[in-house]
Amino acid sequence: MSKPGKQADIQWREDGQPLSRAYDDIYFSSASGLEETRYVFLQQNALAERWANLNEHATFTIGETGFGTGLNFLAAWELWQETAPKSARLHFITVEKSPLHPQDLRRALALWPQLEAFSQTFIDGYPPLLAEGVHRLQFGPVSLTLIIGEASEALQSLRLQQECRDRLVDAWFLDGFAPAKNPDMWTPKLFGNMASLSRPDATFSTFTCAGLVKRGLRDAGFALHKVPGFGSKREMLCGTLEALHHNDFKTTPWHLPATAPQRPESVTIIGGGISGATIARALAERGVRVQLFERGPAPGSGGSGNDQGILYGKLSPKPGPNGDFNLNALMFAQRYYRQYCPQLAHFNGLLQLAQTDKEQQLQQQISDALALYRDQNLAQAISAEEASTLAGVALPFSGLYFPGAGWLEPQKVCTSLLEHENITRQHCHEVEMLARRQGLWHLRAAGKDIEAETVILCGANDIRHFAPAAVLPLRPIRGQVSRALATEASSQLRIALCGEGYVTPAHEGRQSFGATFKLKESATELRESEHRENLQTLSDLLPDLAAEFSTQAFTGRAALRAATPDYLPIAGPIPNWESLQSTYANLRKNRKLLIGELADYQPGLYAMGGLGSRGFTYAPLTAELLASWIMGEALPVSAELALALHPARFAIRDLGKNRPSVGN
């Protein structure tokens, strides 16, 4: 788990204005913070005029230093809604070293009742745990990427080391506390990262005319103009990026296709489970036409087809790719399902119970890590007595309570996500062939040949059936879930429980429990032995409930999960494996060697899979990451985490360890 951001220490003045105790500075003008924002940032960047002239389906990106109360974001969102084409998308990237506590945020934004429709939606989506790193919040066509951390490092964390992917920002709001109060933010490194993330002719505006700001911006390549300041301020700065400085690779760029990303008009997806459904929806929302092929009779016919499934993440007390991804994926998923299919997301809480000494020790470490966050609302350590009260049944174990998690109706979720005007579905269509010919991908399904501009492989273990992805180290894991008729006693269970297994509350007269975990097994028939195994797992958690269920004949479902060796998903472009091996062959001699060359990648071919047993938790953020790769947008995670999910990571690790090749 990443360390907490240092939350803002607010002093509330007699006039109701917030002041930072750390910097002894105000967050916005005492005269009118909203009018200041509109003048300094919206007007001086000419946003109303630029947005009115955007093309259909265009993306406009704002970068900001100093998120503060979010007032600049909300004002920009309001103007965007008034002036931009309905099909366009606004991406607002902002950094904040000391995020406001939700209570302070709510109080500050209450000063602007005219923005209430926007501020309430924003506050509802505010992260329940303010960890350092990247947080992606989605509000329809408006995306907010909030990076908690020191400003220059936060901007650096988004850079993929490729100009065609890094130069994203169209306009900068250079905000934050005054240079005299907060000189540590206004550094040459900050201005350099701004320039590296800017499109040619990107604009900026800032309230200050301090000398260090002028020098830093000029050195970074910006042309400066002084204009009258707001209110009592005599002058301010605005300008345009004129000089583009080339940036050399700092690390081996094995993750980068040589070609610049081009917005596809259409995308073909193979696989209609939660991976295919979430990436299809992410692209459809961006105006891309999607054709999806599912070999089963309905969405979620494979591993995503259970009647009930729980939403949970495996928190870790330590920072690192697995813990960081689990944390961010869980928070993103909780917001995602409430937005896209609220009627299918039963998020009235989930209990993760500590059934073993090892799990108790781990949860204590997690609890200690969570205690560093002021009033976080992601998870709470609770006693067995408290757990019993929340669950409505007697429980002998302590655990972690996740008030914003719960359970889903998986197959219905997949179907709901695919109900979009830009998505067409082909069921009972197994794709038998995928090959590249004459600049297009050619597929064969149901006896028909299909041409595709861009293809995404989402078919879990079936991803490896296609030659370009055959080396990906995906492994099948069989899982069987059991279903029982709810009894009077079992219906008392109010929230989902998980521990060594899981059990859901009653829904439509039935309850689900399980699930088995059979590594490298690929059969999907129902087994009575695994029903008994699930019953025994349930008995260890709720013996009385298991005893009641034991007299029934169970129904259920068996399917295959796909997992990777490092238990992180796969999301990104698929390389030409021979080119990757030859280009970076010298990593066999020195895995830290800087090789500043780009390998060939399969044009327009991507993979999303390896979600394992937490597919519904992982899929929304993974799909947002993949959509960003495809569309050339800013990533919803740090560049470091994007590389940790990249399909080529296993091949590069094998080269560094001088192993024969990935997938063997």
XYZ file of C-alpha atoms in Angstrom, residues 60-502:
443
model
C -8.768 18.098 -24.811
C -6.317 17.767 -21.922
C -5.672 20.252 -19.145
C -2.696 19.934 -16.810
C -2.730 21.599 -13.416
C -0.286 22.120 -10.578
C -2.014 22.460 -7.218
C -5.463 20.865 -7.154
C -6.379 22.443 -3.820
C -10.141 22.539 -3.338
C -10.850 21.458 -6.926
C -12.386 24.821 -7.793
C -10.445 25.140 -11.063
C -11.554 21.669 -12.121
C -15.207 22.332 -11.373
C -15.169 25.675 -13.191
C -13.547 24.033 -16.220
C -16.099 21.205 -16.109
C -18.947 23.716 -16.069
C -17.512 25.647 -19.054
C -16.847 22.403 -20.920
C -20.460 21.354 -20.559
C -21.584 24.735 -21.911
C -19.237 25.022 -24.905
C -17.713 21.718 -26.072
C -19.245 19.243 -28.567
C -21.225 16.497 -26.828
C -19.004 13.790 -28.314
C -15.749 15.411 -27.122
C -13.911 14.416 -23.945
C -12.151 16.553 -21.348
C -9.191 15.115 -19.491
C -8.074 17.073 -16.436
C -4.698 16.008 -14.990
C -3.807 17.568 -11.651
C -1.296 17.123 -8.840
C -1.643 17.793 -5.139
C 0.912 17.217 -2.400
C -1.531 17.766 0.478
C -5.068 16.695 -0.475
C -7.996 18.060 1.466
C -9.909 15.853 3.845
C -13.414 15.193 2.426
C -15.007 17.212 5.222
C -12.825 20.243 4.418
C -13.418 19.765 0.715
C -17.182 19.774 1.196
C -17.022 22.890 3.354
C -14.817 24.765 0.891
C -16.917 23.943 -2.160
C -20.112 24.931 -0.334
C -18.888 28.509 -0.857
C -19.903 28.120 -4.513
C -23.548 26.987 -4.586
C -23.697 27.741 -8.329
C -21.352 24.764 -8.849
C -23.302 22.396 -6.591
C -24.365 20.030 -9.397
C -20.690 19.471 -10.241
C -19.202 19.619 -6.755
C -21.605 17.050 -5.293
C -20.841 14.569 -8.066
C -17.131 15.148 -7.547
C -17.314 14.722 -3.768
C -19.292 11.487 -4.192
C -16.428 10.124 -6.313
C -13.580 11.380 -4.122
C -11.162 8.541 -3.207
C -12.065 6.900 0.122
C -8.349 6.513 0.836
C -5.954 9.297 -0.193
C -2.826 7.283 -0.970
C 0.095 8.740 -2.878
C -0.043 8.007 -6.584
C -2.511 8.213 -9.443
C -6.285 8.241 -8.908
C -8.587 8.237 -11.947
C -12.115 9.569 -11.431
C -14.613 9.366 -14.294
C -17.592 11.678 -14.742
C -19.085 10.709 -18.087
C -17.073 12.495 -20.805
C -14.951 14.274 -18.171
C -11.988 12.448 -16.620
C -10.047 13.628 -13.593
C -6.584 12.198 -12.996
C -5.611 13.278 -9.482
C -1.989 12.516 -8.619
C -1.168 12.802 -4.945
C 2.457 13.662 -4.371
C 5.163 16.239 -4.958
C 4.333 18.108 -8.185
C 7.357 17.448 -10.390
C 7.578 13.780 -9.370
C 3.839 13.383 -9.898
C 4.039 14.678 -13.461
C 7.140 12.581 -14.102
C 5.208 9.468 -13.046
C 2.949 9.765 -16.111
C 5.727 9.869 -18.687
C 6.217 6.802 -20.880
C 9.415 8.225 -22.484
C 7.897 8.637 -25.941
C 7.002 12.070 -27.264
C 4.034 10.915 -29.309
C 2.541 9.433 -26.124
C 3.746 11.941 -23.557
C 2.824 15.171 -25.335
C -0.808 15.264 -24.263
C -1.531 18.560 -22.500
C -3.244 21.346 -24.444
C -3.438 23.923 -21.635
C -1.834 24.369 -18.223
C -3.273 25.851 -15.064
C -0.091 26.759 -13.193
C -1.605 27.151 -9.741
C -0.568 26.301 -6.202
C 0.578 28.409 -3.303
C 2.649 31.479 -4.153
C 6.354 30.923 -4.961
C 7.369 32.946 -1.914
C 5.320 30.609 0.290
C 6.043 27.311 -1.498
C 9.346 27.599 -3.418
C 9.880 23.822 -3.377
C 7.152 23.341 -5.997
C 8.280 25.958 -8.523
C 11.425 24.200 -9.737
C 13.180 23.739 -13.091
C 12.242 20.048 -12.892
C 8.554 20.960 -12.672
C 8.749 23.254 -15.691
C 10.709 20.639 -17.632
C 8.090 17.985 -16.966
C 5.381 20.441 -17.980
C 7.135 21.021 -21.300
C 7.682 17.298 -21.888
C 3.964 16.624 -21.353
C 2.827 19.513 -23.586
C 1.593 19.397 -27.145
C 3.215 21.850 -29.560
C 1.653 25.288 -28.983
C 0.203 24.273 -25.610
C -0.824 27.296 -23.562
C -0.400 28.126 -19.903
C -1.575 30.745 -17.455
C -0.652 31.545 -13.869
C -1.525 34.174 -11.291
C 2.125 34.942 -10.515
C 4.890 36.944 -12.191
C 7.670 35.820 -9.840
C 11.144 35.837 -11.340
C 11.857 32.154 -10.718
C 8.625 31.255 -12.526
C 9.481 33.405 -15.547
C 13.001 31.994 -15.761
C 11.836 28.418 -15.347
C 9.149 28.677 -18.013
C 11.491 30.379 -20.512
C 14.181 27.755 -19.992
C 11.583 25.015 -20.566
C 10.605 26.514 -23.932
C 7.573 28.661 -23.129
C 7.057 32.134 -24.575
C 5.708 34.517 -21.922
C 3.212 37.373 -21.961
C 2.237 39.674 -19.113
C -1.432 40.616 -18.815
C -3.376 42.459 -16.123
C -3.923 40.356 -13.017
C -7.182 39.615 -11.269
C -8.547 41.993 -8.652
C -5.782 43.789 -6.799
C -2.985 41.879 -8.565
C -1.210 44.150 -11.015
C -0.182 41.505 -13.541
C -0.035 37.797 -14.297
C 1.601 35.503 -16.843
C 0.294 33.473 -19.753
C 1.981 32.065 -22.820
C 2.613 29.260 -25.283
C 5.114 26.428 -25.655
C 7.334 27.351 -28.592
C 10.546 25.341 -28.231
C 10.295 21.535 -28.004
C 13.230 19.928 -26.221
C 13.961 16.330 -27.192
C 14.096 13.890 -24.293
C 16.448 10.928 -24.389
C 15.477 7.533 -23.016
C 16.349 7.113 -19.344
C 15.572 3.374 -19.315
C 15.248 0.726 -22.012
C 11.957 1.449 -23.853
C 10.893 -2.174 -24.351
C 7.268 -1.233 -23.624
C 6.865 1.184 -26.525
C 5.605 0.502 -30.037
C 7.571 2.573 -32.547
C 4.453 3.945 -34.241
C 2.426 6.788 -32.798
C -1.026 5.858 -31.481
C -3.834 6.573 -33.926
C -7.448 6.770 -32.877
C -9.154 3.686 -34.403
C -12.540 4.102 -36.037
C -13.487 0.554 -35.094
C -12.199 -2.214 -32.847
C -12.863 -5.948 -32.840
C -12.857 -7.712 -29.460
C -12.555 -11.464 -29.026
C -14.199 -12.532 -25.763
C -17.386 -11.364 -24.068
C -16.585 -11.835 -20.386
C -15.855 -9.011 -17.977
C -12.577 -8.166 -19.752
C -14.262 -7.831 -23.125
C -17.279 -6.036 -21.668
C -15.283 -3.381 -19.800
C -12.874 -2.584 -22.641
C -15.766 -2.553 -25.127
C -17.625 -0.052 -22.955
C -14.519 2.089 -22.410
C -13.969 2.403 -26.163
C -17.648 2.820 -27.014
C -17.855 5.723 -24.554
C -15.027 7.299 -26.540
C -17.036 7.057 -29.766
C -15.274 3.999 -31.193
C -17.391 1.394 -32.993
C -16.917 -1.990 -31.328
C -17.664 -5.457 -32.692
C -17.455 -8.192 -30.072
C -17.268 -11.934 -30.666
C -18.292 -14.331 -27.894
C -18.233 -18.079 -28.458
C -20.951 -18.666 -25.870
C -24.662 -17.900 -26.228
C -24.546 -14.749 -24.068
C -22.080 -12.291 -22.504
C -20.170 -13.785 -19.620
C -20.651 -17.368 -20.779
C -17.235 -18.375 -19.449
C -15.577 -17.458 -16.168
C -17.730 -14.321 -15.809
C -21.065 -16.104 -15.821
C -21.889 -16.740 -12.167
C -25.145 -15.541 -10.653
C -23.418 -13.862 -7.729
C -19.819 -12.786 -7.209
C -18.032 -10.637 -4.672
C -16.052 -7.456 -5.232
C -12.937 -7.341 -3.114
C -9.236 -6.552 -3.308
C -6.231 -8.130 -1.677
C -4.768 -5.201 0.243
C -1.105 -5.264 1.168
C 0.587 -3.288 3.953
C 3.632 -2.810 1.732
C 4.052 -0.622 -1.364
C 4.662 -2.388 -4.654
C 2.896 -3.155 -7.946
C 0.571 -5.856 -6.591
C -0.551 -3.940 -3.521
C -0.826 -0.627 -5.350
C -2.821 -2.121 -8.206
C -5.189 -3.970 -5.861
C -5.853 -0.792 -3.913
C -6.486 1.411 -6.939
C -8.444 -1.249 -8.817
C -10.790 -1.744 -5.857
C -11.481 1.978 -5.436
C -11.985 2.433 -9.177
C -14.297 -0.594 -9.420
C -16.493 0.593 -6.544
C -17.109 3.863 -8.378
C -17.388 2.181 -11.797
C -20.209 -0.265 -11.112
C -22.221 2.341 -9.236
C -22.013 4.503 -12.339
C -22.655 1.942 -15.084
C -24.905 -0.690 -13.522
C -26.039 0.430 -10.057
C -29.013 -1.936 -10.037
C -26.622 -4.910 -10.282
C -24.080 -3.694 -7.720
C -25.167 -4.639 -4.210
C -22.527 -2.597 -2.389
C -23.846 -2.555 1.155
C -20.565 -3.819 2.599
C -18.231 -6.810 2.615
C -16.367 -8.580 5.409
C -12.948 -10.096 4.788
C -12.527 -12.444 7.744
C -9.267 -13.574 9.322
C -9.696 -17.340 9.676
C -6.025 -18.205 10.199
C -3.197 -16.903 12.362
C -1.344 -15.822 9.214
C -4.343 -13.851 7.968
C -4.810 -12.254 11.393
C -1.205 -11.057 11.356
C -1.585 -9.712 7.814
C -4.800 -7.895 8.655
C -3.158 -6.348 11.711
C -0.407 -4.992 9.471
C -3.013 -3.656 7.040
C -4.923 -2.105 9.930
C -1.735 -0.391 11.136
C -1.147 0.944 7.607
C -4.737 2.182 7.324
C -4.419 3.967 10.661
C -1.942 6.368 9.048
C -4.782 7.767 6.942
C -7.015 10.314 8.619
C -10.643 9.155 8.622
C -10.238 6.955 5.549
C -13.405 5.162 4.473
C -12.047 2.212 2.478
C -11.711 -0.457 5.164
C -11.861 -0.816 8.942
C -10.522 -3.483 11.268
C -13.370 -4.872 13.381
C -13.790 -7.466 16.116
C -15.712 -10.726 15.815
C -18.572 -9.164 17.766
C -18.712 -6.171 15.437
C -18.496 -8.471 12.417
C -21.441 -10.499 13.709
C -23.555 -7.374 14.144
C -22.792 -6.180 10.609
C -23.350 -9.597 9.039
C -26.543 -10.469 10.907
C -25.153 -13.907 11.806
C -22.784 -15.073 14.541
C -19.138 -15.029 13.412
C -16.134 -16.273 15.406
C -13.552 -14.219 13.476
C -12.361 -10.635 13.376
C -11.772 -9.062 9.998
C -11.670 -6.062 7.702
C -14.930 -4.339 6.840
C -15.212 -2.673 3.415
C -18.299 -0.426 3.568
C -18.187 0.461 -0.145
C -17.748 -3.090 -1.487
C -20.166 -5.996 -1.718
C -21.402 -8.358 -4.389
C -22.459 -8.239 -8.052
C -24.589 -10.150 -10.513
C -21.712 -11.006 -12.874
C -23.371 -12.226 -16.055
C -25.965 -9.457 -15.926
C -23.164 -6.924 -15.396
C -21.451 -8.081 -18.588
C -24.706 -7.817 -20.531
C -25.476 -4.380 -19.108
C -22.035 -2.981 -19.967
C -22.402 -4.138 -23.571
C -25.705 -2.342 -24.070
C -24.388 0.679 -25.954
C -25.171 2.064 -29.383
C -21.534 1.739 -30.485
C -21.312 -1.970 -29.588
C -22.500 -4.868 -31.732
C -22.288 -8.440 -30.441
C -21.885 -11.762 -32.197
C -22.709 -14.719 -29.940
C -21.961 -18.380 -30.608
C -19.079 -17.154 -32.757
C -15.750 -18.774 -31.923
C -12.871 -17.047 -33.682
C -10.800 -19.778 -35.242
C -8.072 -17.811 -36.979
C -6.244 -14.498 -36.615
C -3.645 -13.382 -39.151
C -2.173 -10.144 -40.477
C -2.446 -9.566 -44.222
C -2.211 -6.438 -46.349
C -2.344 -4.019 -43.464
C -5.391 -5.529 -41.728
C -6.187 -8.282 -39.288
C -8.172 -11.177 -40.738
C -10.399 -13.298 -38.516
C -12.460 -16.360 -39.298
C -15.599 -17.014 -37.238
C -18.740 -19.030 -37.988
C -17.472 -19.744 -41.477
C -17.008 -16.071 -42.329
C -13.880 -14.038 -42.986
C -13.783 -10.706 -41.164
C -11.363 -7.811 -41.596
C -10.398 -5.668 -38.607
C -8.362 -2.528 -38.116
C -7.659 -3.122 -34.426
C -8.100 -6.342 -32.430
C -8.172 -6.923 -28.673
C -7.776 -10.444 -27.298
C -9.909 -10.857 -24.148
C -10.723 -14.549 -24.136
C -8.977 -15.517 -20.875
C -6.957 -18.691 -21.516
C -8.066 -18.666 -25.157
C -5.802 -15.656 -25.735
C -2.934 -18.102 -26.206
C -4.759 -19.920 -29.009
C -3.741 -17.131 -31.392
C -0.171 -17.256 -32.659
C 0.780 -13.614 -31.930
C -0.086 -14.132 -28.239
C 0.864 -17.799 -27.837
C 3.877 -17.077 -25.621
C 1.949 -15.159 -22.963
C 2.278 -17.146 -19.703
C -1.407 -17.521 -18.910
C -2.405 -20.578 -16.915
C -5.881 -22.016 -16.374
C -7.375 -22.295 -12.895
C -10.612 -24.248 -12.560
C -13.142 -22.914 -10.116
C -16.525 -24.342 -9.107
C -19.120 -22.342 -7.222
C -22.057 -23.966 -5.423
C -25.636 -22.655 -5.166
C -28.133 -23.526 -2.444
C -31.714 -22.601 -1.695
C -31.788 -19.911 0.971
C -33.213 -20.987 4.316
C -34.846 -18.877 7.003
C -31.597 -18.827 8.966
C -29.271 -18.251 5.989
C -31.420 -15.330 4.832
C -30.306 -13.475 7.953
C -26.908 -12.921 6.313
C -26.932 -9.253 5.283
C -23.558 -8.749 3.592
C -21.020 -10.758 1.620
C -18.367 -12.683 3.546
C -15.008 -13.881 2.325
C -12.170 -15.682 4.010
C -10.853 -19.066 2.927
C -13.967 -19.088 0.737
C -16.928 -16.779 0.271
